[in-house]
């Protein structure tokens, strides 16, 4: 399925909610539209260079990353979510080719887990930060995983 970062943590009980919603998350046209708008805004403002290393934090079903893919011909994708249901949907998207192989699927919560040693050129997070209790810690984690010249969007 991909790599796992141990230490799964569910924020304010939201994890179960997202596990239950994961299978039908993409069926909501508003989520599809909003994710496309976020991806378009990122593509318009962030220099998306070749061979980009992307981390989608709190990826959900990776709708934003999926919408960014046409702008990223040589992308190395890592998607991270603390919901096991969302990670299953992500793994299914890798298996069906919706997300490029080899996309890595991580169980990652920067509030409670060590920052990964991997480095990224772009960290994308959408509809996530309002669920975070330790925002300073998560943002510091983003800064730490960014390579020189990297972006958070």
mmCIF file with all atom_site columns, C-alpha atoms in Angstrom:
data_model
loop_
_atom_site.group_PDB
_atom_site.id
_atom_site.type_symbol
_atom_site.label_atom_id
_atom_site.label_alt_id
_atom_site.label_comp_id
_atom_site.label_asym_id
_atom_site.label_entity_id
_atom_site.label_seq_id
_atom_site.pdbx_PDB_ins_code
_atom_site.Cartn_x
_atom_site.Cartn_y
_atom_site.Cartn_z
_atom_site.occupancy
_atom_site.B_iso_or_equiv
_atom_site.pdbx_formal_charge
_atom_site.auth_seq_id
_atom_site.auth_comp_id
_atom_site.auth_asym_id
_atom_site.auth_atom_id
_atom_site.pdbx_PDB_model_num
ATOM 1   C CA . UNK A 1 1   ? 0.000   0.000  0.000   1.00 0.00 ? 1   UNK A CA 1
ATOM 2   C CA . UNK A 1 2   ? 2.816   2.434  0.667   1.00 0.00 ? 2   UNK A CA 1
ATOM 3   C CA . UNK A 1 3   ? 4.801   3.641  3.602   1.00 0.00 ? 3   UNK A CA 1
ATOM 4   C CA . UNK A 1 4   ? 3.435   4.248  7.052   1.00 0.00 ? 4   UNK A CA 1
ATOM 5   C CA . UNK A 1 5   ? 4.641   6.682  9.640   1.00 0.00 ? 5   UNK A CA 1
ATOM 6   C CA . UNK A 1 6   ? 3.572   5.253  12.995  1.00 0.00 ? 6   UNK A CA 1
ATOM 7   C CA . UNK A 1 7   ? 1.754   7.180  15.691  1.00 0.00 ? 7   UNK A CA 1
ATOM 8   C CA . UNK A 1 8   ? -1.691  7.674  14.143  1.00 0.00 ? 8   UNK A CA 1
ATOM 9   C CA . UNK A 1 9   ? -3.594  10.415 15.971  1.00 0.00 ? 9   UNK A CA 1
ATOM 10  C CA . UNK A 1 10  ? -7.174  11.495 15.433  1.00 0.00 ? 10  UNK A CA 1
ATOM 11  C CA . UNK A 1 11  ? -8.009  15.162 16.035  1.00 0.00 ? 11  UNK A CA 1
ATOM 12  C CA . UNK A 1 12  ? -11.039 15.868 18.199  1.00 0.00 ? 12  UNK A CA 1
ATOM 13  C CA . UNK A 1 13  ? -12.703 12.630 17.045  1.00 0.00 ? 13  UNK A CA 1
ATOM 14  C CA . UNK A 1 14  ? -12.561 13.672 13.371  1.00 0.00 ? 14  UNK A CA 1
ATOM 15  C CA . UNK A 1 15  ? -10.612 10.579 12.260  1.00 0.00 ? 15  UNK A CA 1
ATOM 16  C CA . UNK A 1 16  ? -13.579 8.243  12.497  1.00 0.00 ? 16  UNK A CA 1
ATOM 17  C CA . UNK A 1 17  ? -15.754 10.771 10.720  1.00 0.00 ? 17  UNK A CA 1
ATOM 18  C CA . UNK A 1 18  ? -13.302 10.903 7.832   1.00 0.00 ? 18  UNK A CA 1
ATOM 19  C CA . UNK A 1 19  ? -12.904 7.116  7.798   1.00 0.00 ? 19  UNK A CA 1
ATOM 20  C CA . UNK A 1 20  ? -16.672 6.812  7.380   1.00 0.00 ? 20  UNK A CA 1
ATOM 21  C CA . UNK A 1 21  ? -16.833 9.458  4.626   1.00 0.00 ? 21  UNK A CA 1
ATOM 22  C CA . UNK A 1 22  ? -13.761 8.380  2.625   1.00 0.00 ? 22  UNK A CA 1
ATOM 23  C CA . UNK A 1 23  ? -15.417 5.995  0.161   1.00 0.00 ? 23  UNK A CA 1
ATOM 24  C CA . UNK A 1 24  ? -17.887 8.639  -1.071  1.00 0.00 ? 24  UNK A CA 1
ATOM 25  C CA . UNK A 1 25  ? -15.784 11.784 -0.518  1.00 0.00 ? 25  UNK A CA 1
ATOM 26  C CA . UNK A 1 26  ? -15.122 12.317 -4.227  1.00 0.00 ? 26  UNK A CA 1
ATOM 27  C CA . UNK A 1 27  ? -18.835 12.062 -5.088  1.00 0.00 ? 27  UNK A CA 1
ATOM 28  C CA . UNK A 1 28  ? -19.456 15.601 -3.812  1.00 0.00 ? 28  UNK A CA 1
ATOM 29  C CA . UNK A 1 29  ? -19.328 18.036 -6.755  1.00 0.00 ? 29  UNK A CA 1
ATOM 30  C CA . UNK A 1 30  ? -18.542 20.938 -4.409  1.00 0.00 ? 30  UNK A CA 1
ATOM 31  C CA . UNK A 1 31  ? -15.419 19.146 -3.156  1.00 0.00 ? 31  UNK A CA 1
ATOM 32  C CA . UNK A 1 32  ? -14.401 18.462 -6.767  1.00 0.00 ? 32  UNK A CA 1
ATOM 33  C CA . UNK A 1 33  ? -14.954 22.101 -7.767  1.00 0.00 ? 33  UNK A CA 1
ATOM 34  C CA . UNK A 1 34  ? -13.183 23.554 -4.742  1.00 0.00 ? 34  UNK A CA 1
ATOM 35  C CA . UNK A 1 35  ? -10.181 21.244 -5.178  1.00 0.00 ? 35  UNK A CA 1
ATOM 36  C CA . UNK A 1 36  ? -9.903  22.234 -8.828  1.00 0.00 ? 36  UNK A CA 1
ATOM 37  C CA . UNK A 1 37  ? -9.982  25.915 -7.856  1.00 0.00 ? 37  UNK A CA 1
ATOM 38  C CA . UNK A 1 38  ? -7.272  25.392 -5.224  1.00 0.00 ? 38  UNK A CA 1
ATOM 39  C CA . UNK A 1 39  ? -5.101  23.505 -7.719  1.00 0.00 ? 39  UNK A CA 1
ATOM 40  C CA . UNK A 1 40  ? -5.573  26.229 -10.345 1.00 0.00 ? 40  UNK A CA 1
ATOM 41  C CA . UNK A 1 41  ? -4.562  28.907 -7.832  1.00 0.00 ? 41  UNK A CA 1
ATOM 42  C CA . UNK A 1 42  ? -1.442  26.931 -6.878  1.00 0.00 ? 42  UNK A CA 1
ATOM 43  C CA . UNK A 1 43  ? -0.512  26.381 -10.530 1.00 0.00 ? 43  UNK A CA 1
ATOM 44  C CA . UNK A 1 44  ? -0.949  30.107 -11.229 1.00 0.00 ? 44  UNK A CA 1
ATOM 45  C CA . UNK A 1 45  ? 1.240   31.274 -8.326  1.00 0.00 ? 45  UNK A CA 1
ATOM 46  C CA . UNK A 1 46  ? 3.827   28.596 -7.555  1.00 0.00 ? 46  UNK A CA 1
ATOM 47  C CA . UNK A 1 47  ? 6.682   27.847 -9.973  1.00 0.00 ? 47  UNK A CA 1
ATOM 48  C CA . UNK A 1 48  ? 6.029   24.183 -10.723 1.00 0.00 ? 48  UNK A CA 1
ATOM 49  C CA . UNK A 1 49  ? 9.389   22.985 -11.954 1.00 0.00 ? 49  UNK A CA 1
ATOM 50  C CA . UNK A 1 50  ? 10.174  19.588 -13.496 1.00 0.00 ? 50  UNK A CA 1
ATOM 51  C CA . UNK A 1 51  ? 10.937  16.684 -11.153 1.00 0.00 ? 51  UNK A CA 1
ATOM 52  C CA . UNK A 1 52  ? 9.011   18.324 -8.325  1.00 0.00 ? 52  UNK A CA 1
ATOM 53  C CA . UNK A 1 53  ? 8.716   16.471 -4.991  1.00 0.00 ? 53  UNK A CA 1
ATOM 54  C CA . UNK A 1 54  ? 5.228   17.078 -3.615  1.00 0.00 ? 54  UNK A CA 1
ATOM 55  C CA . UNK A 1 55  ? 3.808   16.335 -0.160  1.00 0.00 ? 55  UNK A CA 1
ATOM 56  C CA . UNK A 1 56  ? 0.022   16.567 0.134   1.00 0.00 ? 56  UNK A CA 1
ATOM 57  C CA . UNK A 1 57  ? -0.531  16.814 3.897   1.00 0.00 ? 57  UNK A CA 1
ATOM 58  C CA . UNK A 1 58  ? -3.987  15.863 5.137   1.00 0.00 ? 58  UNK A CA 1
ATOM 59  C CA . UNK A 1 59  ? -4.536  14.745 1.576   1.00 0.00 ? 59  UNK A CA 1
ATOM 60  C CA . UNK A 1 60  ? -7.953  13.218 2.075   1.00 0.00 ? 60  UNK A CA 1
ATOM 61  C CA . UNK A 1 61  ? -8.523  11.576 -1.295  1.00 0.00 ? 61  UNK A CA 1
ATOM 62  C CA . UNK A 1 62  ? -5.890  13.784 -2.987  1.00 0.00 ? 62  UNK A CA 1
ATOM 63  C CA . UNK A 1 63  ? -8.351  15.794 -5.060  1.00 0.00 ? 63  UNK A CA 1
ATOM 64  C CA . UNK A 1 64  ? -6.037  18.833 -5.087  1.00 0.00 ? 64  UNK A CA 1
ATOM 65  C CA . UNK A 1 65  ? -2.999  16.750 -6.062  1.00 0.00 ? 65  UNK A CA 1
ATOM 66  C CA . UNK A 1 66  ? -4.983  14.974 -8.765  1.00 0.00 ? 66  UNK A CA 1
ATOM 67  C CA . UNK A 1 67  ? -6.043  18.341 -10.200 1.00 0.00 ? 67  UNK A CA 1
ATOM 68  C CA . UNK A 1 68  ? -2.396  19.515 -10.118 1.00 0.00 ? 68  UNK A CA 1
ATOM 69  C CA . UNK A 1 69  ? -1.057  16.485 -12.024 1.00 0.00 ? 69  UNK A CA 1
ATOM 70  C CA . UNK A 1 70  ? -1.520  17.981 -15.535 1.00 0.00 ? 70  UNK A CA 1
ATOM 71  C CA . UNK A 1 71  ? 0.855   20.780 -14.440 1.00 0.00 ? 71  UNK A CA 1
ATOM 72  C CA . UNK A 1 72  ? 3.434   18.327 -13.047 1.00 0.00 ? 72  UNK A CA 1
ATOM 73  C CA . UNK A 1 73  ? 4.713   15.965 -15.738 1.00 0.00 ? 73  UNK A CA 1
ATOM 74  C CA . UNK A 1 74  ? 7.606   14.608 -13.642 1.00 0.00 ? 74  UNK A CA 1
ATOM 75  C CA . UNK A 1 75  ? 6.298   14.648 -10.109 1.00 0.00 ? 75  UNK A CA 1
ATOM 76  C CA . UNK A 1 76  ? 7.220   12.516 -7.111  1.00 0.00 ? 76  UNK A CA 1
ATOM 77  C CA . UNK A 1 77  ? 4.049   12.379 -4.995  1.00 0.00 ? 77  UNK A CA 1
ATOM 78  C CA . UNK A 1 78  ? 3.680   11.630 -1.306  1.00 0.00 ? 78  UNK A CA 1
ATOM 79  C CA . UNK A 1 79  ? 0.190   11.815 0.143   1.00 0.00 ? 79  UNK A CA 1
ATOM 80  C CA . UNK A 1 80  ? -0.305  11.822 3.905   1.00 0.00 ? 80  UNK A CA 1
ATOM 81  C CA . UNK A 1 81  ? -3.463  11.506 5.953   1.00 0.00 ? 81  UNK A CA 1
ATOM 82  C CA . UNK A 1 82  ? -4.228  10.352 9.494   1.00 0.00 ? 82  UNK A CA 1
ATOM 83  C CA . UNK A 1 83  ? -7.516  8.707  8.433   1.00 0.00 ? 83  UNK A CA 1
ATOM 84  C CA . UNK A 1 84  ? -7.168  5.026  7.584   1.00 0.00 ? 84  UNK A CA 1
ATOM 85  C CA . UNK A 1 85  ? -10.245 5.273  5.343   1.00 0.00 ? 85  UNK A CA 1
ATOM 86  C CA . UNK A 1 86  ? -8.715  8.105  3.346   1.00 0.00 ? 86  UNK A CA 1
ATOM 87  C CA . UNK A 1 87  ? -5.403  6.216  3.066   1.00 0.00 ? 87  UNK A CA 1
ATOM 88  C CA . UNK A 1 88  ? -7.273  3.211  1.660   1.00 0.00 ? 88  UNK A CA 1
ATOM 89  C CA . UNK A 1 89  ? -8.876  5.413  -1.008  1.00 0.00 ? 89  UNK A CA 1
ATOM 90  C CA . UNK A 1 90  ? -5.431  6.875  -1.766  1.00 0.00 ? 90  UNK A CA 1
ATOM 91  C CA . UNK A 1 91  ? -3.917  3.403  -2.113  1.00 0.00 ? 91  UNK A CA 1
ATOM 92  C CA . UNK A 1 92  ? -6.765  2.435  -4.457  1.00 0.00 ? 92  UNK A CA 1
ATOM 93  C CA . UNK A 1 93  ? -6.066  5.551  -6.562  1.00 0.00 ? 93  UNK A CA 1
ATOM 94  C CA . UNK A 1 94  ? -2.408  4.541  -6.859  1.00 0.00 ? 94  UNK A CA 1
ATOM 95  C CA . UNK A 1 95  ? -3.436  0.990  -7.832  1.00 0.00 ? 95  UNK A CA 1
ATOM 96  C CA . UNK A 1 96  ? -5.822  2.253  -10.548 1.00 0.00 ? 96  UNK A CA 1
ATOM 97  C CA . UNK A 1 97  ? -3.373  4.854  -11.902 1.00 0.00 ? 97  UNK A CA 1
ATOM 98  C CA . UNK A 1 98  ? -5.352  7.923  -10.810 1.00 0.00 ? 98  UNK A CA 1
ATOM 99  C CA . UNK A 1 99  ? -2.259  8.847  -8.805  1.00 0.00 ? 99  UNK A CA 1
ATOM 100 C CA . UNK A 1 100 ? 1.093   8.177  -10.463 1.00 0.00 ? 100 UNK A CA 1
ATOM 101 C CA . UNK A 1 101 ? 3.129   5.162  -9.480  1.00 0.00 ? 101 UNK A CA 1
ATOM 102 C CA . UNK A 1 102 ? 5.062   5.155  -7.231  1.00 0.00 ? 102 UNK A CA 1
ATOM 103 C CA . UNK A 1 103 ? 3.011   7.540  -5.083  1.00 0.00 ? 103 UNK A CA 1
ATOM 104 C CA . UNK A 1 104 ? 3.799   7.020  -1.415  1.00 0.00 ? 104 UNK A CA 1
ATOM 105 C CA . UNK A 1 105 ? 0.854   6.881  1.013   1.00 0.00 ? 105 UNK A CA 1
ATOM 106 C CA . UNK A 1 106 ? 1.759   7.865  4.569   1.00 0.00 ? 106 UNK A CA 1
ATOM 107 C CA . UNK A 1 107 ? 0.021   7.862  7.936   1.00 0.00 ? 107 UNK A CA 1
ATOM 108 C CA . UNK A 1 108 ? 1.475   11.143 9.158   1.00 0.00 ? 108 UNK A CA 1
ATOM 109 C CA . UNK A 1 109 ? 0.407   13.554 11.883  1.00 0.00 ? 109 UNK A CA 1
ATOM 110 C CA . UNK A 1 110 ? 2.943   16.339 12.414  1.00 0.00 ? 110 UNK A CA 1
ATOM 111 C CA . UNK A 1 111 ? 1.278   17.277 15.701  1.00 0.00 ? 111 UNK A CA 1
ATOM 112 C CA . UNK A 1 112 ? 2.349   14.032 17.336  1.00 0.00 ? 112 UNK A CA 1
ATOM 113 C CA . UNK A 1 113 ? 4.998   12.404 15.147  1.00 0.00 ? 113 UNK A CA 1
ATOM 114 C CA . UNK A 1 114 ? 8.579   13.244 14.288  1.00 0.00 ? 114 UNK A CA 1
ATOM 115 C CA . UNK A 1 115 ? 9.126   15.211 11.105  1.00 0.00 ? 115 UNK A CA 1
ATOM 116 C CA . UNK A 1 116 ? 10.122  12.869 8.250   1.00 0.00 ? 116 UNK A CA 1
ATOM 117 C CA . UNK A 1 117 ? 13.686  13.102 6.957   1.00 0.00 ? 117 UNK A CA 1
ATOM 118 C CA . UNK A 1 118 ? 12.511  13.352 3.335   1.00 0.00 ? 118 UNK A CA 1
ATOM 119 C CA . UNK A 1 119 ? 12.536  16.774 1.689   1.00 0.00 ? 119 UNK A CA 1
ATOM 120 C CA . UNK A 1 120 ? 9.959   18.279 -0.657  1.00 0.00 ? 120 UNK A CA 1
ATOM 121 C CA . UNK A 1 121 ? 9.720   21.169 -3.105  1.00 0.00 ? 121 UNK A CA 1
ATOM 122 C CA . UNK A 1 122 ? 6.019   21.759 -2.473  1.00 0.00 ? 122 UNK A CA 1
ATOM 123 C CA . UNK A 1 123 ? 3.773   21.036 0.511   1.00 0.00 ? 123 UNK A CA 1
ATOM 124 C CA . UNK A 1 124 ? 0.084   21.256 -0.337  1.00 0.00 ? 124 UNK A CA 1
ATOM 125 C CA . UNK A 1 125 ? -2.621  21.274 2.318   1.00 0.00 ? 125 UNK A CA 1
ATOM 126 C CA . UNK A 1 126 ? -6.279  22.111 1.774   1.00 0.00 ? 126 UNK A CA 1
ATOM 127 C CA . UNK A 1 127 ? -9.182  22.048 4.238   1.00 0.00 ? 127 UNK A CA 1
ATOM 128 C CA . UNK A 1 128 ? -6.836  20.749 6.917   1.00 0.00 ? 128 UNK A CA 1
ATOM 129 C CA . UNK A 1 129 ? -5.426  23.430 9.171   1.00 0.00 ? 129 UNK A CA 1
ATOM 130 C CA . UNK A 1 130 ? -8.727  24.153 10.946  1.00 0.00 ? 130 UNK A CA 1
ATOM 131 C CA . UNK A 1 131 ? -8.488  20.597 12.341  1.00 0.00 ? 131 UNK A CA 1
ATOM 132 C CA . UNK A 1 132 ? -5.014  21.206 13.782  1.00 0.00 ? 132 UNK A CA 1
ATOM 133 C CA . UNK A 1 133 ? -4.662  21.980 17.480  1.00 0.00 ? 133 UNK A CA 1
ATOM 134 C CA . UNK A 1 134 ? -0.872  22.504 17.475  1.00 0.00 ? 134 UNK A CA 1
ATOM 135 C CA . UNK A 1 135 ? -0.636  24.759 14.420  1.00 0.00 ? 135 UNK A CA 1
ATOM 136 C CA . UNK A 1 136 ? 2.837   26.096 15.283  1.00 0.00 ? 136 UNK A CA 1
ATOM 137 C CA . UNK A 1 137 ? 4.187   22.546 15.432  1.00 0.00 ? 137 UNK A CA 1
ATOM 138 C CA . UNK A 1 138 ? 2.626   21.537 12.105  1.00 0.00 ? 138 UNK A CA 1
ATOM 139 C CA . UNK A 1 139 ? 3.812   24.692 10.319  1.00 0.00 ? 139 UNK A CA 1
ATOM 140 C CA . UNK A 1 140 ? 7.317   24.177 11.737  1.00 0.00 ? 140 UNK A CA 1
ATOM 141 C CA . UNK A 1 141 ? 7.147   20.630 10.360  1.00 0.00 ? 141 UNK A CA 1
ATOM 142 C CA . UNK A 1 142 ? 6.249   22.011 6.934   1.00 0.00 ? 142 UNK A CA 1
ATOM 143 C CA . UNK A 1 143 ? 9.242   24.360 7.096   1.00 0.00 ? 143 UNK A CA 1
ATOM 144 C CA . UNK A 1 144 ? 11.516  21.480 8.070   1.00 0.00 ? 144 UNK A CA 1
ATOM 145 C CA . UNK A 1 145 ? 10.464  19.179 5.196   1.00 0.00 ? 145 UNK A CA 1
ATOM 146 C CA . UNK A 1 146 ? 10.833  21.940 2.596   1.00 0.00 ? 146 UNK A CA 1
ATOM 147 C CA . UNK A 1 147 ? 13.980  21.938 0.521   1.00 0.00 ? 147 UNK A CA 1
ATOM 148 C CA . UNK A 1 148 ? 15.643  25.278 -0.222  1.00 0.00 ? 148 UNK A CA 1
ATOM 149 C CA . UNK A 1 149 ? 13.315  27.363 -2.380  1.00 0.00 ? 149 UNK A CA 1
ATOM 150 C CA . UNK A 1 150 ? 10.327  25.170 -1.525  1.00 0.00 ? 150 UNK A CA 1
ATOM 151 C CA . UNK A 1 151 ? 6.729   26.328 -1.191  1.00 0.00 ? 151 UNK A CA 1
ATOM 152 C CA . UNK A 1 152 ? 3.770   25.720 1.106   1.00 0.00 ? 152 UNK A CA 1
ATOM 153 C CA . UNK A 1 153 ? 0.356   26.163 -0.515  1.00 0.00 ? 153 UNK A CA 1
#
